[in-house]
Structure formats: structure tokens, C-alpha cells
PDB file of C-alpha atoms and ligand atoms in Angstrom:
ATOM      1  CA  UNK A  28      73.613  -5.701  51.365  1.00 76.00           C
ATOM      2  CA  UNK A  29      72.229  -7.034  54.685  1.00 71.00           C
ATOM      3  CA  UNK A  30      69.109  -9.274  54.582  1.00 77.00           C
ATOM      4  CA  UNK A  31      66.978  -6.603  56.230  1.00 77.00           C
ATOM      5  CA  UNK A  32      67.947  -4.111  53.541  1.00 88.00           C
ATOM      6  CA  UNK A  33      67.223  -6.648  50.661  1.00 92.00           C
ATOM      7  CA  UNK A  34      63.791  -7.395  52.234  1.00 92.00           C
ATOM      8  CA  UNK A  35      62.915  -3.691  52.267  1.00 93.00           C
ATOM      9  CA  UNK A  36      63.949  -3.353  48.551  1.00 97.00           C
ATOM     10  CA  UNK A  37      61.758  -6.263  47.675  1.00 98.00           C
ATOM     11  CA  UNK A  38      58.551  -4.489  48.483  1.00 98.00           C
ATOM     12  CA  UNK A  39      57.670  -3.047  44.909  1.00 98.00           C
ATOM     13  CA  UNK A  40      59.968  -4.921  42.599  1.00 99.00           C
ATOM     14  CA  UNK A  41      59.647  -3.766  39.003  1.00 99.00           C
ATOM     15  CA  UNK A  42      60.706  -5.990  36.015  1.00 99.00           C
ATOM     16  CA  UNK A  43      61.075  -5.106  32.368  1.00 98.00           C
ATOM     17  CA  UNK A  44      62.825  -5.119  29.125  1.00 98.00           C
ATOM     18  CA  UNK A  45      62.227  -3.423  25.916  1.00 98.00           C
ATOM     19  CA  UNK A  46      59.517  -5.696  24.823  1.00 97.00           C
ATOM     20  CA  UNK A  47      57.406  -4.833  27.704  1.00 98.00           C
ATOM     21  CA  UNK A  48      57.502  -1.113  26.888  1.00 97.00           C
ATOM     22  CA  UNK A  49      55.468  -1.109  23.548  1.00 96.00           C
ATOM     23  CA  UNK A  50      56.493   2.105  21.595  1.00 96.00           C
ATOM     24  CA  UNK A  51      57.622   3.812  24.869  1.00 98.00           C
ATOM     25  CA  UNK A  52      61.089   4.477  25.690  1.00 98.00           C
ATOM     26  CA  UNK A  53      62.174   2.047  28.473  1.00 98.00           C
ATOM     27  CA  UNK A  54      64.243   4.864  30.173  1.00 98.00           C
ATOM     28  CA  UNK A  55      61.099   6.977  30.414  1.00 98.00           C
ATOM     29  CA  UNK A  56      59.161   4.000  31.683  1.00 98.00           C
ATOM     30  CA  UNK A  57      61.711   3.334  34.418  1.00 99.00           C
ATOM     31  CA  UNK A  58      61.836   6.948  35.393  1.00 99.00           C
ATOM     32  CA  UNK A  59      58.069   7.104  35.885  1.00 98.00           C
ATOM     33  CA  UNK A  60      58.008   3.882  37.736  1.00 99.00           C
ATOM     34  CA  UNK A  61      60.763   5.270  40.044  1.00 98.00           C
ATOM     35  CA  UNK A  62      58.698   8.512  40.549  1.00 98.00           C
ATOM     36  CA  UNK A  63      55.896   6.247  41.502  1.00 98.00           C
ATOM     37  CA  UNK A  64      57.872   4.491  44.213  1.00 98.00           C
ATOM     38  CA  UNK A  65      59.509   1.192  43.062  1.00 98.00           C
ATOM     39  CA  UNK A  66      62.098  -0.127  45.278  1.00 98.00           C
ATOM     40  CA  UNK A  67      64.054  -2.491  43.115  1.00 98.00           C
ATOM     41  CA  UNK A  68      64.448  -2.842  39.334  1.00 98.00           C
ATOM     42  CA  UNK A  69      65.390  -5.957  37.264  1.00 99.00           C
ATOM     43  CA  UNK A  70      66.285  -5.545  33.536  1.00 99.00           C
ATOM     44  CA  UNK A  71      64.816  -8.666  31.807  1.00 98.00           C
ATOM     45  CA  UNK A  72      65.301  -8.566  28.034  1.00 98.00           C
ATOM     46  CA  UNK A  73      63.248 -11.415  26.522  1.00 96.00           C
ATOM     47  CA  UNK A  74      61.111 -12.445  23.629  1.00 93.00           C
ATOM     48  CA  UNK A  75      61.429 -12.565  19.959  1.00 91.00           C
ATOM     49  CA  UNK A  76      62.332  -8.863  19.355  1.00 91.00           C
ATOM     50  CA  UNK A  77      64.865  -8.846  22.371  1.00 96.00           C
ATOM     51  CA  UNK A  78      67.788  -6.649  22.020  1.00 97.00           C
ATOM     52  CA  UNK A  79      71.217  -8.402  21.866  1.00 97.00           C
ATOM     53  CA  UNK A  80      74.778  -7.812  22.310  1.00 97.00           C
ATOM     54  CA  UNK A  81      75.815  -4.163  22.072  1.00 97.00           C
ATOM     55  CA  UNK A  82      72.190  -2.821  21.970  1.00 98.00           C
ATOM     56  CA  UNK A  83      71.325  -4.862  25.112  1.00 98.00           C
ATOM     57  CA  UNK A  84      74.381  -3.624  26.819  1.00 98.00           C
ATOM     58  CA  UNK A  85      73.633  -0.029  25.864  1.00 98.00           C
ATOM     59  CA  UNK A  86      70.127  -0.067  27.152  1.00 98.00           C
ATOM     60  CA  UNK A  87      71.189  -2.048  30.308  1.00 98.00           C
ATOM     61  CA  UNK A  88      73.785   0.752  30.961  1.00 98.00           C
ATOM     62  CA  UNK A  89      71.127   3.555  30.546  1.00 98.00           C
ATOM     63  CA  UNK A  90      68.668   1.945  32.885  1.00 99.00           C
ATOM     64  CA  UNK A  91      71.405   1.253  35.385  1.00 99.00           C
ATOM     65  CA  UNK A  92      72.288   4.884  35.428  1.00 98.00           C
ATOM     66  CA  UNK A  93      68.746   5.806  36.016  1.00 99.00           C
ATOM     67  CA  UNK A  94      68.579   3.384  38.972  1.00 98.00           C
ATOM     68  CA  UNK A  95      71.862   4.748  40.430  1.00 98.00           C
ATOM     69  CA  UNK A  96      70.559   8.275  40.219  1.00 98.00           C
ATOM     70  CA  UNK A  97      67.584   7.192  42.212  1.00 98.00           C
ATOM     71  CA  UNK A  98      69.462   4.758  44.515  1.00 97.00           C
ATOM     72  CA  UNK A  99      67.363   1.960  43.377  1.00 98.00           C
ATOM     73  CA  UNK A 100      69.260  -1.475  43.157  1.00 98.00           C
ATOM     74  CA  UNK A 101      69.751  -2.610  39.637  1.00 98.00           C
ATOM     75  CA  UNK A 102      69.407  -6.263  38.935  1.00 98.00           C
ATOM     76  CA  UNK A 103      69.937  -8.228  35.707  1.00 98.00           C
ATOM     77  CA  UNK A 104      67.715 -11.336  34.660  1.00 98.00           C
ATOM     78  CA  UNK A 105      69.698 -14.448  33.690  1.00 97.00           C
ATOM     79  CA  UNK A 106      72.690 -12.814  32.047  1.00 98.00           C
ATOM     80  CA  UNK A 107      75.550 -13.199  34.656  1.00 98.00           C
ATOM     81  CA  UNK A 108      78.054 -11.920  32.215  1.00 98.00           C
ATOM     82  CA  UNK A 109      76.186  -8.645  31.471  1.00 98.00           C
ATOM     83  CA  UNK A 110      75.746  -8.268  35.353  1.00 98.00           C
ATOM     84  CA  UNK A 111      79.440  -8.651  35.819  1.00 98.00           C
ATOM     85  CA  UNK A 112      80.400  -6.266  33.086  1.00 98.00           C
ATOM     86  CA  UNK A 113      78.060  -3.569  34.368  1.00 98.00           C
ATOM     87  CA  UNK A 114      78.946  -4.262  38.055  1.00 98.00           C
ATOM     88  CA  UNK A 115      75.111  -4.551  38.600  1.00 98.00           C
ATOM     89  CA  UNK A 116      73.818  -4.793  42.180  1.00 98.00           C
ATOM     90  CA  UNK A 117      72.672  -8.346  41.543  1.00 98.00           C
ATOM     91  CA  UNK A 118      71.249 -11.238  39.307  1.00 98.00           C
ATOM     92  CA  UNK A 119      68.102 -13.064  39.222  1.00 98.00           C
ATOM     93  CA  UNK A 120      68.279 -16.649  37.910  1.00 98.00           C
ATOM     94  CA  UNK A 121      65.526 -19.296  37.315  1.00 98.00           C
ATOM     95  CA  UNK A 122      65.815 -23.158  37.497  1.00 97.00           C
ATOM     96  CA  UNK A 123      66.810 -23.341  33.794  1.00 96.00           C
ATOM     97  CA  UNK A 124      69.576 -20.842  33.942  1.00 96.00           C
ATOM     98  CA  UNK A 125      73.173 -21.121  35.252  1.00 95.00           C
ATOM     99  CA  UNK A 126      73.029 -23.059  38.618  1.00 97.00           C
ATOM    100  CA  UNK A 127      72.703 -20.678  41.640  1.00 98.00           C
ATOM    101  CA  UNK A 128      75.818 -21.974  43.455  1.00 98.00           C
ATOM    102  CA  UNK A 129      77.941 -20.971  40.399  1.00 98.00           C
ATOM    103  CA  UNK A 130      76.187 -17.716  40.050  1.00 98.00           C
ATOM    104  CA  UNK A 131      76.795 -16.992  43.823  1.00 98.00           C
ATOM    105  CA  UNK A 132      80.585 -17.587  43.230  1.00 98.00           C
ATOM    106  CA  UNK A 133      80.776 -15.256  40.245  1.00 97.00           C
ATOM    107  CA  UNK A 134      78.692 -12.433  41.797  1.00 97.00           C
ATOM    108  CA  UNK A 135      80.452 -12.337  45.178  1.00 97.00           C
ATOM    109  CA  UNK A 136      78.290 -10.611  47.684  1.00 95.00           C
ATOM    110  CA  UNK A 137      75.870  -9.095  45.184  1.00 97.00           C
ATOM    111  CA  UNK A 138      72.184  -9.798  45.404  1.00 98.00           C
ATOM    112  CA  UNK A 139      71.231 -13.195  44.037  1.00 98.00           C
ATOM    113  CA  UNK A 140      67.635 -13.969  43.512  1.00 98.00           C
ATOM    114  CA  UNK A 141      66.378 -17.348  42.498  1.00 98.00           C
ATOM    115  CA  UNK A 142      62.958 -18.469  41.113  1.00 98.00           C
ATOM    116  CA  UNK A 143      61.571 -21.580  43.069  1.00 98.00           C
ATOM    117  CA  UNK A 144      58.380 -23.414  42.469  1.00 96.00           C
ATOM    118  CA  UNK A 145      58.808 -26.308  44.921  1.00 97.00           C
ATOM    119  CA  UNK A 146      60.015 -26.745  48.578  1.00 98.00           C
ATOM    120  CA  UNK A 147      63.112 -28.795  47.214  1.00 98.00           C
ATOM    121  CA  UNK A 148      64.070 -25.925  44.844  1.00 98.00           C
ATOM    122  CA  UNK A 149      63.726 -23.454  47.653  1.00 98.00           C
ATOM    123  CA  UNK A 150      66.045 -25.423  49.940  1.00 98.00           C
ATOM    124  CA  UNK A 151      68.576 -25.860  47.127  1.00 98.00           C
ATOM    125  CA  UNK A 152      68.472 -22.193  46.278  1.00 98.00           C
ATOM    126  CA  UNK A 153      69.046 -21.238  49.951  1.00 98.00           C
ATOM    127  CA  UNK A 154      71.961 -23.761  50.145  1.00 98.00           C
ATOM    128  CA  UNK A 155      73.383 -22.394  46.972  1.00 98.00           C
ATOM    129  CA  UNK A 156      73.337 -18.789  48.592  1.00 98.00           C
ATOM    130  CA  UNK A 157      70.098 -17.104  47.361  1.00 98.00           C
ATOM    131  CA  UNK A 158      69.298 -13.863  49.130  1.00 98.00           C
ATOM    132  CA  UNK A 159      65.659 -14.017  48.264  1.00 98.00           C
ATOM    133  CA  UNK A 160      63.228 -16.430  46.463  1.00 98.00           C
ATOM    134  CA  UNK A 161      60.846 -15.459  43.556  1.00 98.00           C
ATOM    135  CA  UNK A 162      57.774 -17.531  43.790  1.00 98.00           C
ATOM    136  CA  UNK A 163      55.136 -17.666  41.103  1.00 96.00           C
ATOM    137  CA  UNK A 164      53.192 -17.511  38.978  1.00 98.00           C
ATOM    138  CA  UNK A 165      50.792 -16.571  41.681  1.00 98.00           C
ATOM    139  CA  UNK A 166      48.106 -15.441  39.242  1.00 98.00           C
ATOM    140  CA  UNK A 167      47.787 -16.011  35.484  1.00 98.00           C
ATOM    141  CA  UNK A 168      50.290 -13.997  33.476  1.00 97.00           C
ATOM    142  CA  UNK A 169      50.616 -13.106  29.797  1.00 95.00           C
ATOM    143  CA  UNK A 170      54.211 -11.776  30.364  1.00 96.00           C
ATOM    144  CA  UNK A 171      56.049 -15.119  30.411  1.00 94.00           C
ATOM    145  CA  UNK A 172      55.644 -17.415  27.467  1.00 90.00           C
ATOM    146  CA  UNK A 173      56.666 -20.584  29.366  1.00 90.00           C
ATOM    147  CA  UNK A 174      55.067 -19.780  32.631  1.00 91.00           C
ATOM    148  CA  UNK A 175      53.766 -22.566  34.837  1.00 91.00           C
ATOM    149  CA  UNK A 176      50.210 -22.786  36.045  1.00 95.00           C
ATOM    150  CA  UNK A 177      49.086 -20.106  38.459  1.00 97.00           C
ATOM    151  CA  UNK A 178      49.154 -21.460  41.973  1.00 96.00           C
ATOM    152  CA  UNK A 179      47.422 -18.526  43.902  1.00 98.00           C
ATOM    153  CA  UNK A 180      48.814 -16.782  47.065  1.00 98.00           C
ATOM    154  CA  UNK A 181      48.369 -20.187  48.789  1.00 98.00           C
ATOM    155  CA  UNK A 182      51.719 -21.106  47.161  1.00 98.00           C
ATOM    156  CA  UNK A 183      53.500 -18.539  49.263  1.00 98.00           C
ATOM    157  CA  UNK A 184      51.695 -19.703  52.438  1.00 98.00           C
ATOM    158  CA  UNK A 185      52.842 -23.312  51.610  1.00 98.00           C
ATOM    159  CA  UNK A 186      56.499 -22.092  51.544  1.00 98.00           C
ATOM    160  CA  UNK A 187      56.144 -20.153  54.879  1.00 98.00           C
ATOM    161  CA  UNK A 188      54.396 -23.288  56.470  1.00 98.00           C
ATOM    162  CA  UNK A 189      57.390 -25.256  55.371  1.00 98.00           C
ATOM    163  CA  UNK A 190      59.740 -23.080  57.306  1.00 97.00           C
ATOM    164  CA  UNK A 191      61.111 -21.247  54.226  1.00 98.00           C
ATOM    165  CA  UNK A 192      62.162 -18.102  56.128  1.00 97.00           C
ATOM    166  CA  UNK A 193      64.187 -16.260  53.538  1.00 97.00           C
ATOM    167  CA  UNK A 194      62.805 -13.087  51.754  1.00 97.00           C
ATOM    168  CA  UNK A 195      60.136 -13.985  49.246  1.00 98.00           C
ATOM    169  CA  UNK A 196      58.718 -11.949  46.397  1.00 98.00           C
ATOM    170  CA  UNK A 197      55.536 -13.096  44.632  1.00 98.00           C
ATOM    171  CA  UNK A 198      55.377 -12.855  40.861  1.00 98.00           C
ATOM    172  CA  UNK A 199      52.846 -13.360  38.129  1.00 98.00           C
ATOM    173  CA  UNK A 200      49.652 -11.412  37.371  1.00 98.00           C
ATOM    174  CA  UNK A 201      50.060  -9.263  40.315  1.00 98.00           C
ATOM    175  CA  UNK A 202      48.076  -5.986  40.287  1.00 98.00           C
ATOM    176  CA  UNK A 203      46.840  -3.425  42.768  1.00 98.00           C
ATOM    177  CA  UNK A 204      43.630  -5.361  43.082  1.00 98.00           C
ATOM    178  CA  UNK A 205      45.348  -8.549  44.331  1.00 98.00           C
ATOM    179  CA  UNK A 206      48.739  -7.392  45.708  1.00 98.00           C
ATOM    180  CA  UNK A 207      47.478  -7.292  49.323  1.00 98.00           C
ATOM    181  CA  UNK A 208      46.600 -10.980  49.207  1.00 98.00           C
ATOM    182  CA  UNK A 209      50.201 -11.819  48.192  1.00 98.00           C
ATOM    183  CA  UNK A 210      51.704  -9.786  51.369  1.00 98.00           C
ATOM    184  CA  UNK A 211      49.173 -11.397  53.489  1.00 98.00           C
ATOM    185  CA  UNK A 212      50.199 -14.884  52.419  1.00 98.00           C
ATOM    186  CA  UNK A 213      53.707 -14.125  53.640  1.00 98.00           C
ATOM    187  CA  UNK A 214      55.631 -12.287  50.734  1.00 98.00           C
ATOM    188  CA  UNK A 215      57.957  -9.584  51.542  1.00 98.00           C
ATOM    189  CA  UNK A 216      57.098  -7.878  48.245  1.00 98.00           C
ATOM    190  CA  UNK A 217      55.462  -8.163  44.872  1.00 98.00           C
ATOM    191  CA  UNK A 218      57.199  -8.150  41.490  1.00 98.00           C
ATOM    192  CA  UNK A 219      55.373  -6.996  38.444  1.00 98.00           C
ATOM    193  CA  UNK A 220      55.854  -6.329  34.736  1.00 98.00           C
ATOM    194  CA  UNK A 221      52.580  -5.525  33.062  1.00 98.00           C
ATOM    195  CA  UNK A 222      50.868  -3.794  36.051  1.00 98.00           C
ATOM    196  CA  UNK A 223      53.342  -1.109  35.767  1.00 98.00           C
ATOM    197  CA  UNK A 224      55.052  -1.236  32.267  1.00 98.00           C
ATOM    198  CA  UNK A 225      51.607  -1.864  30.486  1.00 98.00           C
ATOM    199  CA  UNK A 226      49.773   0.818  32.451  1.00 98.00           C
ATOM    200  CA  UNK A 227      48.585   3.975  30.455  1.00 98.00           C
ATOM    201  CA  UNK A 228      49.798   6.153  33.488  1.00 98.00           C
ATOM    202  CA  UNK A 229      52.843   4.376  34.803  1.00 98.00           C
ATOM    203  CA  UNK A 230      53.496   6.710  37.627  1.00 98.00           C
ATOM    204  CA  UNK A 231      49.870   6.495  38.879  1.00 98.00           C
ATOM    205  CA  UNK A 232      49.730   2.668  38.482  1.00 98.00           C
ATOM    206  CA  UNK A 233      52.929   2.465  40.572  1.00 98.00           C
ATOM    207  CA  UNK A 234      51.608   4.607  43.388  1.00 98.00           C
ATOM    208  CA  UNK A 235      48.384   2.706  43.341  1.00 98.00           C
ATOM    209  CA  UNK A 236      50.239  -0.653  43.923  1.00 98.00           C
ATOM    210  CA  UNK A 237      52.325   1.077  46.594  1.00 97.00           C
ATOM    211  CA  UNK A 238      49.351   2.024  48.561  1.00 97.00           C
ATOM    212  CA  UNK A 239      48.450  -1.708  48.709  1.00 96.00           C
ATOM    213  CA  UNK A 240      51.704  -2.694  50.318  1.00 94.00           C
ATOM    214  CA  UNK A 241      51.563  -0.682  53.512  1.00 75.00           C
TER     215      UNK A 241
HETATM  216  N1  LIG B 327      58.068 -15.253  36.145  1.00 78.13           N
HETATM  217  C1  LIG B 327      56.964 -15.772  36.503  1.00 78.13           C
HETATM  218  S1  LIG B 327      55.568 -14.925  36.136  1.00 78.13           S
HETATM  219  C2  LIG B 327      56.465 -13.672  35.257  1.00 78.13           C
HETATM  220  C3  LIG B 327      57.821 -14.017  35.410  1.00 78.13           C
HETATM  221  C4  LIG B 327      58.962 -13.267  34.788  1.00 78.13           C
HETATM  222  C5  LIG B 327      55.869 -12.632  34.438  1.00 78.13           C
HETATM  223  C6  LIG B 327      55.194 -11.543  35.356  1.00 78.13           C
HETATM  224  O1  LIG B 327      54.764 -10.530  34.668  1.00 78.13           O
HETATM  225  P1  LIG B 327      53.351  -9.957  35.034  1.00 78.13           P
HETATM  226  O2  LIG B 327      53.005  -9.024  33.838  1.00 78.13           O
HETATM  227  O3  LIG B 327      53.623  -9.114  36.226  1.00 78.13           O
HETATM  228  O4  LIG B 327      52.272 -11.037  35.135  1.00 78.13           O
HETATM  229 MG1  LIG B 328      65.621 -17.041  33.689  1.00 78.13          MG
END
């Protein structure tokens, strides 16, 4: 996918796994989020009750099909094996996962996202072939157990001021109340878990977020 296209897909980037959906079916959650206007989806199966092996594969496959029907790119968090098995549209890795340069080699020209917290990490990720950077946590989050301290939208401004010009997506505690600040700071999009997966009305919450990104 061309960089311009990736940038457009980052606009409203929804991330979830079964643990983020409470007692709702992740397939329904994803369908409603798509109806609300998400532009990219990442399957992120984490936590104590996380699905494993066959179950994880089956859910991933279902979610991928929902994405394919809606022409929304389907990304996988961390699990490069799964992404390759499914022929997913891409993978997102953090600093503690398989090194981005190896992931790039294994994934060919698929989308590669890398989480970066410092300018050095950003330079390394770009050198390794990242298509975009995930920067955060911007605001405090309850969705990631080992999240670092929230840095505010200033963190994104800092990356832009240091000539980090690749596509950037902000992450962490982003809601319809603060999404605009993240974009104004220089992000191409926002990625959210709870603002969508935790909303009572998923489609409406997604639409609300969407209006803040224009
Ligand atoms: N990485 C940094 S913060 C975060 C991840 C995966 C969690 C984002 O979830 P939420 O609910 O949108 O704050
Ligand atoms: Mg990771």
C-alpha cells in the first residue's frame, strides 16, 4: 500500500481483542465500529483471559472476513506468525516484540506499524522499514497493563519538531473529547480501544469520534 493510502487508513484506527468486548461478540463490535466509520482495524488479543492457538486463530479469521467485506485493512498485533498464516494486511509491533527489521523481511510489502516512545526508537523503526509509528500513551489509559506514563499531545509535536515525517497515529486514552488535540499536534490519525469497544452504543461512539477528525 502506498504511503498516502496508509495515512488515510490511519484516520480512525480501531484496536481490540476479545477481552475488550466484555460479554459482547467481537464480531458484532467490529461490525458496528465499521458502520460508524473506522478506517483500519487491529486484532490485539491480550490479557489473562486472552484466546490462544486455535480459538485465537478462529476469531482472527472471522474478524478478518468482516474487514475484507468492508474493505478495511486487517492488522494483527505482535503475532507475526498469525499475520502470515492469515495473509493479514499488516502487523503492529512494539519495542519488546520481534525486531521490526525482521518483521519487515517476513511480511514483505505488507503494512508494518511500530510503537515508538523516543526519537531514537522512531529513527530505528523508520530505518527498519516501518510504514507508520504508534506514539503514546498520549493520555492515561486503563487498556494496557504495562503502559508508560501519559505524555500528552506534546509528545507528537516533539516527534514532528524532530523531523519525524512518517505517518503517525496517537494512542492511549483518546476519546471524542480529546481526539482533535492529537490531530492538531501532528498525528495523521487516532487509535482507540475503549472509546469504541467500551461504548454503550458502538456505532454512535465511532461516529462521534469521526466528526472530530475532519
Ligand atoms: N498502547 C499504548 S496505550 C494502549 C496501547 C495498546 C491502549 C489504548 O487503549 P485506550 O482504551 O484507547 O486507551
Ligand atoms: Mg506488542
